[in-house]
Short mmCIF file of C-alpha atoms and ligand atoms in Angstrom, two decimals:
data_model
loop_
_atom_site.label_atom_id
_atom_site.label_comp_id
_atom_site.label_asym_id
_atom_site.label_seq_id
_atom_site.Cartn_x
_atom_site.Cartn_y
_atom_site.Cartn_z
CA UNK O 1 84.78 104.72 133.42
CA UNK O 2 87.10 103.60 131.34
CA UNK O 3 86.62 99.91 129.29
CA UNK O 4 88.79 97.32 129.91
CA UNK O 5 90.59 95.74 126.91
CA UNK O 6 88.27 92.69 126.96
CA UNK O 7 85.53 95.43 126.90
CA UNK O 8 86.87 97.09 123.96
CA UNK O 9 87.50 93.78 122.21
CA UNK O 10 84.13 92.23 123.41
CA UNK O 11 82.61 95.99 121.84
CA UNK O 12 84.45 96.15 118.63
CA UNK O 13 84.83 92.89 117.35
CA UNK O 14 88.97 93.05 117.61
CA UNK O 15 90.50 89.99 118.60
CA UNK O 16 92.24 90.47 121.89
CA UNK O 17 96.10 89.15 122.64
CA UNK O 18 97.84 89.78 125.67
CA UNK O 19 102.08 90.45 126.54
CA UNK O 20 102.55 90.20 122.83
CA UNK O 21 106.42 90.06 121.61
CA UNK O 22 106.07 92.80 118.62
CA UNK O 23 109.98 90.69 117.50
CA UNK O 24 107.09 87.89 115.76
CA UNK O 25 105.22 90.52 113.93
CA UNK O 26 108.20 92.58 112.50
CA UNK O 27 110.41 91.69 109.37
CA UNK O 28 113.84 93.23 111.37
CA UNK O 29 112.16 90.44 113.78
CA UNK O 30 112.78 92.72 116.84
CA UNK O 31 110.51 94.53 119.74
CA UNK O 32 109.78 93.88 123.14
CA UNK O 33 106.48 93.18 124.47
CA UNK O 34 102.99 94.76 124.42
CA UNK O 35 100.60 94.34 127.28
CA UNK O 36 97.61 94.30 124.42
CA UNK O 37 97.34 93.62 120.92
CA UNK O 38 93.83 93.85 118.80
CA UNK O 39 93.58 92.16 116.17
CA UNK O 40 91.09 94.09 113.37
CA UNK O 41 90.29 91.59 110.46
CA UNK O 42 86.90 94.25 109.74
CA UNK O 43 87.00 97.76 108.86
CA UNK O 44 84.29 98.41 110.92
CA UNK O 45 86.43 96.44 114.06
CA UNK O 46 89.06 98.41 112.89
CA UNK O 47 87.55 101.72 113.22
CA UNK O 48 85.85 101.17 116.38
CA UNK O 49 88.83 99.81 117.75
CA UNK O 50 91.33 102.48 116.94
CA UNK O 51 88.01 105.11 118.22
CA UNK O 52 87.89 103.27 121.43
CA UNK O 53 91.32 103.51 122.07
CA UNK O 54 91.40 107.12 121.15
CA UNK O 55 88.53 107.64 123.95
CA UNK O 56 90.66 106.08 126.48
CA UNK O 57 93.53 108.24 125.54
CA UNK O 58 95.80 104.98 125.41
CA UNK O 59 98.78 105.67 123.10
CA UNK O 60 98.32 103.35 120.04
CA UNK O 61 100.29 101.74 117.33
CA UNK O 62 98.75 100.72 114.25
CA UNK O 63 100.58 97.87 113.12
CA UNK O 64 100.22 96.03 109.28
CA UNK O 65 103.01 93.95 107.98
CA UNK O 66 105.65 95.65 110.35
CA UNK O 67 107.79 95.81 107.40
CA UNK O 68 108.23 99.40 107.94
CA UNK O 69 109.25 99.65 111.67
CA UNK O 70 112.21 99.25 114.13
CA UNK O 71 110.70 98.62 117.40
CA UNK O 72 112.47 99.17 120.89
CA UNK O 73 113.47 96.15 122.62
CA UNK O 74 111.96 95.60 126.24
CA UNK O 75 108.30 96.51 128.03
CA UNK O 76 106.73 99.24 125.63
CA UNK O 77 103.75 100.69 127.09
CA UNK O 78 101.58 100.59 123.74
CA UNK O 79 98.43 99.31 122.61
CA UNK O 80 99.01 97.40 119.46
CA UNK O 81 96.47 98.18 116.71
CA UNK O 82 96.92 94.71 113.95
CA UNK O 83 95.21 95.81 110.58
CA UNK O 84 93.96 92.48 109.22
CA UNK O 85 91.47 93.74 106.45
CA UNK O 86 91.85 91.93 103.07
CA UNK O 87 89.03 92.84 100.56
CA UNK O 88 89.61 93.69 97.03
CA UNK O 89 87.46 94.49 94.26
CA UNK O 90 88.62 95.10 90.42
CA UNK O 91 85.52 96.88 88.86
CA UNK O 92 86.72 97.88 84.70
CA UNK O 93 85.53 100.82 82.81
CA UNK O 94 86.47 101.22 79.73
CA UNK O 95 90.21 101.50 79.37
CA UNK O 96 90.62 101.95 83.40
CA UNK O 97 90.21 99.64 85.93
CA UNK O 98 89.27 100.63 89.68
CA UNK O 99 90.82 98.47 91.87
CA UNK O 100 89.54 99.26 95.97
CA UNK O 101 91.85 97.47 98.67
CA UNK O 102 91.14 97.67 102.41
CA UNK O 103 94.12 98.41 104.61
CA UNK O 104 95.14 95.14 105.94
CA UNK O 105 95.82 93.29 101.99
CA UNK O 106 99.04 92.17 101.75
CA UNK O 107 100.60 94.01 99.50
CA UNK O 108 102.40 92.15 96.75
CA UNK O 109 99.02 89.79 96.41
CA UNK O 110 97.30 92.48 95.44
CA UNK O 111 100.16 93.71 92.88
CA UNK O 112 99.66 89.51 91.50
CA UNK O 113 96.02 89.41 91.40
CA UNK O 114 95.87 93.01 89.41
CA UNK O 115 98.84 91.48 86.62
CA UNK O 116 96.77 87.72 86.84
CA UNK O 117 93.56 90.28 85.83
CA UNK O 118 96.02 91.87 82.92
CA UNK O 119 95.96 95.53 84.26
CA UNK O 120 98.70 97.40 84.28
CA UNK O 121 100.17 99.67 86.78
CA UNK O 122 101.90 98.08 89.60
CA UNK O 123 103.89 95.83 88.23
CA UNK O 124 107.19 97.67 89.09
CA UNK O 125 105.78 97.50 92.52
CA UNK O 126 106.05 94.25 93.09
CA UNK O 127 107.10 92.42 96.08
CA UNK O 128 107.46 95.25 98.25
CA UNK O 129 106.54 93.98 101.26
CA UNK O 130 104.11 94.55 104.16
CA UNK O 131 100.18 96.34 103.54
CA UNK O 132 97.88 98.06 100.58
CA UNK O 133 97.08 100.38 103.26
CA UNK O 134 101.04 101.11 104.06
CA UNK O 135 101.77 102.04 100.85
CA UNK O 136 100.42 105.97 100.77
CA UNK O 137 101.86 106.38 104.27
CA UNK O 138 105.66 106.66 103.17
CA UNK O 139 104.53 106.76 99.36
CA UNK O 140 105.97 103.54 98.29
CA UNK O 141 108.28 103.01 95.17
CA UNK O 142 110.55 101.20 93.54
CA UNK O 143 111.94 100.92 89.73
CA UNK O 144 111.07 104.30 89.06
CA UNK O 145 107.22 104.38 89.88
CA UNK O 146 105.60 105.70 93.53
CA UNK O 147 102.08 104.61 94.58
CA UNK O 148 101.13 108.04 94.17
CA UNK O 149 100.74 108.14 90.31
CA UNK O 150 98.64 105.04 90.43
CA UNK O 151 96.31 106.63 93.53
CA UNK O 152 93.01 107.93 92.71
CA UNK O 153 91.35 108.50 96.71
CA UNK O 154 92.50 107.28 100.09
CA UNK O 155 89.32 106.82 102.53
CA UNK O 156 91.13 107.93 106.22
CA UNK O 157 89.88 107.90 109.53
CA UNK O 158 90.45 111.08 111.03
CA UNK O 159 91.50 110.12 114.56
CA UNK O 160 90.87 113.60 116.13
CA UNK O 161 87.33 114.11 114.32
CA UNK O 162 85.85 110.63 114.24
CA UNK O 163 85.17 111.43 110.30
CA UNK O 164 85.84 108.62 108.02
CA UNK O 165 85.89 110.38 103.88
CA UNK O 166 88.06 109.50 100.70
CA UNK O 167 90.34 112.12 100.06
CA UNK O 168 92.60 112.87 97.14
CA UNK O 169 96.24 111.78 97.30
CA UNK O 170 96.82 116.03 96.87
CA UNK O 171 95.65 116.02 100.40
CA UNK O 172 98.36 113.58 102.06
CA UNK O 173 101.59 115.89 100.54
CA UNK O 174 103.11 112.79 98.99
CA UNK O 175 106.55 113.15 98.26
CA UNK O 176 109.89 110.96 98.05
CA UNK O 177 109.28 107.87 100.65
CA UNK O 178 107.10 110.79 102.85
CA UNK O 179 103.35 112.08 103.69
CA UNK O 180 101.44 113.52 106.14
CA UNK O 181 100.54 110.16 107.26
CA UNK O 182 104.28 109.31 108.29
CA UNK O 183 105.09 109.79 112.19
CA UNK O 184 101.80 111.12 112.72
CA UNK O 185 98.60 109.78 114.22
CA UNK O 186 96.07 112.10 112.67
CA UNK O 187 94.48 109.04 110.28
CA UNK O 188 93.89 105.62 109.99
CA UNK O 189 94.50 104.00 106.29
CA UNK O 190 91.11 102.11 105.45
CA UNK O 191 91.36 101.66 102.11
CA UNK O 192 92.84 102.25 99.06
CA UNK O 193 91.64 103.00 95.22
CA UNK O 194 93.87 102.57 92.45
CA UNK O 195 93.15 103.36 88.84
CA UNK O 196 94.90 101.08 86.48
CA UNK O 197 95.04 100.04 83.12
CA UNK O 198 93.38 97.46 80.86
CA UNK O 199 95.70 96.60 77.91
CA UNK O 200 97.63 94.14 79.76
CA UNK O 201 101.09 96.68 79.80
CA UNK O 202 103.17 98.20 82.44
CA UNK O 203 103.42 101.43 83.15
CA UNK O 204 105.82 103.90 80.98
CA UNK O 205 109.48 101.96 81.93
CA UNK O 206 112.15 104.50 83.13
CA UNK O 207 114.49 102.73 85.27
CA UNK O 208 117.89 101.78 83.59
CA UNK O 209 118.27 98.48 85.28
CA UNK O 210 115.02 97.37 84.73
CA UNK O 211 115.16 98.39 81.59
CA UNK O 212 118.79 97.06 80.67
CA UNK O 213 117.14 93.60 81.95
CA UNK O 214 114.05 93.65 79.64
CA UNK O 215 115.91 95.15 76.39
CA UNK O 216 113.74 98.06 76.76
CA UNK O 217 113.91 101.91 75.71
CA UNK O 218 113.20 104.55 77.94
CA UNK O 219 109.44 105.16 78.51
CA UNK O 220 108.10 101.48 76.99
CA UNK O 221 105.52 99.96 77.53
CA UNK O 222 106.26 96.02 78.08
CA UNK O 223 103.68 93.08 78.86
CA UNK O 224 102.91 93.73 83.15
CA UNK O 225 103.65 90.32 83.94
CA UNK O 226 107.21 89.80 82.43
CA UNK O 227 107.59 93.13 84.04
CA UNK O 228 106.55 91.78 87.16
CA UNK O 229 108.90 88.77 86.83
CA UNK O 230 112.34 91.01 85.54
CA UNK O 231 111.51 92.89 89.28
CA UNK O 232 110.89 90.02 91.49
CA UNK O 233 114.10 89.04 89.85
CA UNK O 234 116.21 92.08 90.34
CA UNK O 235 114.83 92.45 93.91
CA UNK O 236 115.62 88.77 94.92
CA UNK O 237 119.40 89.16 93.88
CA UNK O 238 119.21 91.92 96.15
CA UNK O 239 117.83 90.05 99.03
CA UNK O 240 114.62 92.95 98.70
CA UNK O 241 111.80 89.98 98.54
CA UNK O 242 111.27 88.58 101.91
CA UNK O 243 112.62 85.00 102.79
CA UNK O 244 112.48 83.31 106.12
CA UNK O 245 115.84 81.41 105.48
CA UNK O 246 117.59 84.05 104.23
CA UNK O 247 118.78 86.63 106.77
CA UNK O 248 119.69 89.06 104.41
CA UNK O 249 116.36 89.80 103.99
CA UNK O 250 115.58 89.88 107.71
CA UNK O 251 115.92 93.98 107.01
CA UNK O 252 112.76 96.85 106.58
CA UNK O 253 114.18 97.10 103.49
CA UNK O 254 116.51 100.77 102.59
CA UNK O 255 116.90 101.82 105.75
CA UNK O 256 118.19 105.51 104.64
CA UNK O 257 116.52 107.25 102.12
CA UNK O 258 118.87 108.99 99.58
CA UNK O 259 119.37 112.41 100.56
CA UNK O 260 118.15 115.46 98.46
CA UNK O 261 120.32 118.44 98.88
CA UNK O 262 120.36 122.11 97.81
CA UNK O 263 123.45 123.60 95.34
CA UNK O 264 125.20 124.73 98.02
CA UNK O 265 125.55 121.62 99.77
CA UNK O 266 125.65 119.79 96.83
CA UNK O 267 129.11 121.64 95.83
CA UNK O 268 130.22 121.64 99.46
CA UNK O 269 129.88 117.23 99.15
CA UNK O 270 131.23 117.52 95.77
CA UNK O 271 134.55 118.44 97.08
CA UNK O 272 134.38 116.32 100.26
CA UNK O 273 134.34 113.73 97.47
CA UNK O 274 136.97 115.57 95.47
CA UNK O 275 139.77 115.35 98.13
CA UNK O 276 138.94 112.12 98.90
CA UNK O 277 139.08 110.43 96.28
CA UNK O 278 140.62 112.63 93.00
CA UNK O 279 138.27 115.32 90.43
CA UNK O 280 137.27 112.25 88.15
CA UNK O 281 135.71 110.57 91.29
CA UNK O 282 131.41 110.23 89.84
CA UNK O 283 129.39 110.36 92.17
CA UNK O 284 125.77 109.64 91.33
CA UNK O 285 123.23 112.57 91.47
CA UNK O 286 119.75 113.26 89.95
CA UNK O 287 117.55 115.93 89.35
CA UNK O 288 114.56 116.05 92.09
CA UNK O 289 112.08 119.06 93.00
CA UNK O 290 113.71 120.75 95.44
CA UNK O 291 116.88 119.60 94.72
CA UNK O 292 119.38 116.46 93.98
CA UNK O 293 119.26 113.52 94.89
CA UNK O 294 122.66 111.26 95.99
CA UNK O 295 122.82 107.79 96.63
CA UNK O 296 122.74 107.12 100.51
CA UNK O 297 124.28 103.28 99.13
CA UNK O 298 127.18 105.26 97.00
CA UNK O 299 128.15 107.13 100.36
CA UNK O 300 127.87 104.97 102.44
CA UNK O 301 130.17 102.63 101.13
CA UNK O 302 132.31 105.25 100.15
CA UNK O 303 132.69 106.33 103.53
CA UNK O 304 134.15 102.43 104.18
CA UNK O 305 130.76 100.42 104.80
CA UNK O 306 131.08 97.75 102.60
CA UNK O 307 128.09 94.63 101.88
CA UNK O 308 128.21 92.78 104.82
CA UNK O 309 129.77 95.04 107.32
CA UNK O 310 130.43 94.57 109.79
CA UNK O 311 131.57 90.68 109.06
CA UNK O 312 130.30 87.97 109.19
CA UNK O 313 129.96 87.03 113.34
CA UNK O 314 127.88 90.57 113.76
CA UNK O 315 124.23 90.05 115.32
CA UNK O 316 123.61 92.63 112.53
CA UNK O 317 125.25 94.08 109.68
CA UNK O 318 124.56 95.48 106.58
CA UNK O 319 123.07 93.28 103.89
CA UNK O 320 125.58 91.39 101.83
CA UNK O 321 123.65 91.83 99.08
CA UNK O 322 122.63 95.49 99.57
CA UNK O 323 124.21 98.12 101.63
CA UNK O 324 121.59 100.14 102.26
CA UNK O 325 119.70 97.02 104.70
CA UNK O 326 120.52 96.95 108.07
CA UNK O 327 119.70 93.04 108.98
CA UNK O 328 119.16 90.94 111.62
CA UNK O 329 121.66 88.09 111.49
CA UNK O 330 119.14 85.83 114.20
CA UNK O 331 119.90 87.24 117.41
CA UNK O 332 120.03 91.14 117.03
CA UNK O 333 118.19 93.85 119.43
CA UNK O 334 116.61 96.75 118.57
CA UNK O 335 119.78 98.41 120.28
CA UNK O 336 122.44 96.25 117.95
CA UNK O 337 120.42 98.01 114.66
CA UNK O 338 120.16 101.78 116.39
CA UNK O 339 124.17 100.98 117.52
CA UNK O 340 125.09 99.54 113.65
CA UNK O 341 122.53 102.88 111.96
CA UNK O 342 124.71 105.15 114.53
CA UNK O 343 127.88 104.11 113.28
CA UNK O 344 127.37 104.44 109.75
CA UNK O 345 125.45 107.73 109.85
CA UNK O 346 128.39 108.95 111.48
CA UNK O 347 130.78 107.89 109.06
CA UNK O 348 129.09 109.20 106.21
CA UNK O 349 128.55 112.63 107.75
CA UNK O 350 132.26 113.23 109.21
CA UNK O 351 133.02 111.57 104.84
CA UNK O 352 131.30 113.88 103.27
CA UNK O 353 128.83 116.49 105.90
CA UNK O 354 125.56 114.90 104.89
CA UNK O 355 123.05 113.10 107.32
CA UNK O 356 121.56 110.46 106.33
CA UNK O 357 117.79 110.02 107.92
CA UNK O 358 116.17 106.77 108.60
CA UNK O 359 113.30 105.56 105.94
CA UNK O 360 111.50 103.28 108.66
CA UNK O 361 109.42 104.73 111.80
CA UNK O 362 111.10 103.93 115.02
CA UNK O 363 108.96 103.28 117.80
CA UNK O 364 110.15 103.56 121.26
CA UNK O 365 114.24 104.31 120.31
CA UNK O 366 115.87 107.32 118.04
CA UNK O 367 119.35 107.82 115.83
C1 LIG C 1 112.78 93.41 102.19
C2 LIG C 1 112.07 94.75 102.15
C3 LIG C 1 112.02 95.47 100.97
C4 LIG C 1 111.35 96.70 100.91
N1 LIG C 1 111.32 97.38 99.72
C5 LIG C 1 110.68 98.57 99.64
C6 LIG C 1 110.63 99.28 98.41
O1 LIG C 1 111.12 98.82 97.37
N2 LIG C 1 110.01 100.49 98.39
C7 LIG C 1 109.41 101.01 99.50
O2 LIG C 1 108.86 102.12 99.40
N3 LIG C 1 109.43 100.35 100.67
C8 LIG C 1 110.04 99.15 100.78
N4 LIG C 1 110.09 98.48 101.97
C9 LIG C 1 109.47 99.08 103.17
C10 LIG C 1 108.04 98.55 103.48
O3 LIG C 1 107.84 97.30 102.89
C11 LIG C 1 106.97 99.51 102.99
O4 LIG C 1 107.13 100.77 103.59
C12 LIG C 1 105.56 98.99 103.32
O5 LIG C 1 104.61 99.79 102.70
C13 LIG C 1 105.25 98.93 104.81
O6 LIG C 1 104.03 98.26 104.97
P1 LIG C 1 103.64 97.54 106.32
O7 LIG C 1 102.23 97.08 106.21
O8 LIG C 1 104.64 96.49 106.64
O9 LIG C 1 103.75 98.74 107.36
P2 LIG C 1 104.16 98.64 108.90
O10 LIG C 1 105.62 98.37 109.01
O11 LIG C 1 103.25 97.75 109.65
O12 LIG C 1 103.91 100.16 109.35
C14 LIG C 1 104.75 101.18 108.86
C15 LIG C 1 104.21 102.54 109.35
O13 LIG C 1 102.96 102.79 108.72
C16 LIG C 1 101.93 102.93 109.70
N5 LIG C 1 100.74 102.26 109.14
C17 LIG C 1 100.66 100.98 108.69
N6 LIG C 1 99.42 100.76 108.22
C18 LIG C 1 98.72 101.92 108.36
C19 LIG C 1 97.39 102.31 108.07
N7 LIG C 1 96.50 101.46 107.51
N8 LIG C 1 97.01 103.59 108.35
C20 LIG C 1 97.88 104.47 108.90
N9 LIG C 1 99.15 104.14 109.21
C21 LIG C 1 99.56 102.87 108.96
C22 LIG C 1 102.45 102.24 110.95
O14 LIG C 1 101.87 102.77 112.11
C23 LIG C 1 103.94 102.56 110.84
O15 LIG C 1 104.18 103.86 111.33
C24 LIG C 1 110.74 97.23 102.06
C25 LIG C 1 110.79 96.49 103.26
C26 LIG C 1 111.46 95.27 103.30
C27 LIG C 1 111.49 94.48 104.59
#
């Protein structure tokens, strides 16, 4: 027979909400309502949660900081998994420290209590919104470092074997904002386990702006908490560190990842470029396995999306301090964001003949 939600929540330990509006527990602040949320602030809730549901068959969305997702507007027939874990541990061994995180800690707390502790690592991955436990799912980065040179083990649940093991970050085929874990269901996050440093300094700096801002060469090491501060910085100018007032940062941050194209294509946008705007045009490209990567920002404002677009009076537009952030002006939809990330998709591909792809997961709506 199957258990009713109170049942499951009575069983697990979840905290039980009913006709929840997902808008309150997303950063793009839209998505209609759930008829059930849980509420896990346990690993074990969490995991007997998420394997009750599975029994039931009930189609399940695990949901952390929501800083990551564009939700459908109206009735969504979901069960809404909340990962509200927070434990942390810093255990030091020699010149590397072990820092374990359950799924649910907020991300950028974690970055501050590792730089108050004087380890190095994650400094340049500071105040990226949203979950510890997030972070391997689309391989976070920022300023030149990805969460998956600082991983040492993941510990998953598998969702179709019940098994819960740590597993090596080779096993989750990280790659540029990607993993197995992304659009999938196969595993819950339930903790992470970073190895860090002890000497107090940042990891190897390669990013020119950060850089330019701290007076360093390429590939210094600089005390982790200026670090920290020169990136809070550069994000806030960019409206990238979250802030209630400010609706420029009502966004899931980059909401198109850069695209990474082969020669062919690469010579074929090269000219689109060309005859558009003259030989001596530059358009930014780097080196990337498995190709190069462009700037989605650089064509997409190229192809006539400016900051701000599409003024001022829009229930959404792009970021007006970042063109690559669709926002929520206040009173948005889901369907005013998937009508704005239409239009400029379009315009870049019939610019140049490149698609750009989202970077958050949609739930319940598609480009
Ligand atoms: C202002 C702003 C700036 C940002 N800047 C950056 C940046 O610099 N770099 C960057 O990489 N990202 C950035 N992001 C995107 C986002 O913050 C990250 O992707 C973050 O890791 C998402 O975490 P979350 O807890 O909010 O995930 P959610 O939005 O809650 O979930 C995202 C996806 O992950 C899944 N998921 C969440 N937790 C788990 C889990 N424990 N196990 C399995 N699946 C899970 C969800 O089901 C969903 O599919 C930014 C977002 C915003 C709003």
């Amino acid at each position: 027979m199957t258990k009713t939600p109170e049942q499951i929540a009575a069983d697990t330990g979840a905290e039980l909400a009913r006709d929840v509006e997902l808008a309150g527990f997303t950063t793009l602040r839209v998505g209609g309502k759930v008829p059930v949320m849980f509420t896990c602030r346990s690993t074990e809730a969490l995991v007997a949660c998420v394997r009750a549901l599975d029994a039931a068959g009930r189609e399940t969305l695990l949901l952390a900081g929501g800083s990551n997702l564009l939700v459908a507007d109206g009735v969504l027939d979901l069960a809404v998994v909340r990962i509200a874990t927070d434990g942390m541990s810093i255990a030091r061994d020699g010149r590397q420290a072990i820092v374990r995180v359950e799924a649910g800690a907020v991300w950028d707390d974690v970055v501050a209590r590792t730089v108050e502790a004087g380890l190095g690592g994650l400094e340049c991955l500071s105040g990226i919104p949203g979950s510890a436990g997030a972070t391997p799912v689309q391989n976070v980065g920022a300023f030149g470092v990805e969460i998956a040179s600082l991983l040492r083990r993941v510990r998953l649940l598998d969702r179709r074997s019940g098994e819960i093991r740590w597993v090596a970050p080779a096993e989750l085929a990280l790659g540029y904002r990607t993993s197995c874990l992304k659009h999938s269901d196969r595993a819950v996050v339930l903790a992470v386990e970073l190895g860090l440093t002890t000497d107090g300094l940042s990891a190897p700096l390669r990013y020119r702006e950060l850089n330019a801002r701290l007076g360093a060469g390429t590939g210094e090491r600089r005390n982790a908490a200026e670090v920290r501060q020169a990136v809070l910085a550069l994000r806030s100018a960019k409206a990238m560190v979250l802030d209630e007032a400010d609706h420029d940062t009502w966004s899931a941050g980059s909401f198109f990842t850069n695209p990474v194209v082969d020669d062919r294509t690469l010579a074929r946008i090269r000219a689109a470029v060309a005859a558009r705007f003259g030989d001596d045009a530059a358009m930014p490209a780097f080196p990337e396995p498995g190709g190069t990567k462009l700037s989605a920002a650089w064509l997409i404002e190229r192809a006539g999306f400016g900051k701000g677009y599409p003024g001022p009076h829009a229930p959404v537009r792009l970021s007006t301090r970042h063109t690559l952030a669709l926002t929520n002006r206040g009173s948005g939809s889901a369907a005013d964001l998937v009508a704005l990330a239409r239009e400029v998709r379009a315009g870049v591909e019939a610019a140049f003949g490149v698609r750009l792809h989202p970077e958050p997961v949609l739930v319940g709506c598609e480009l």
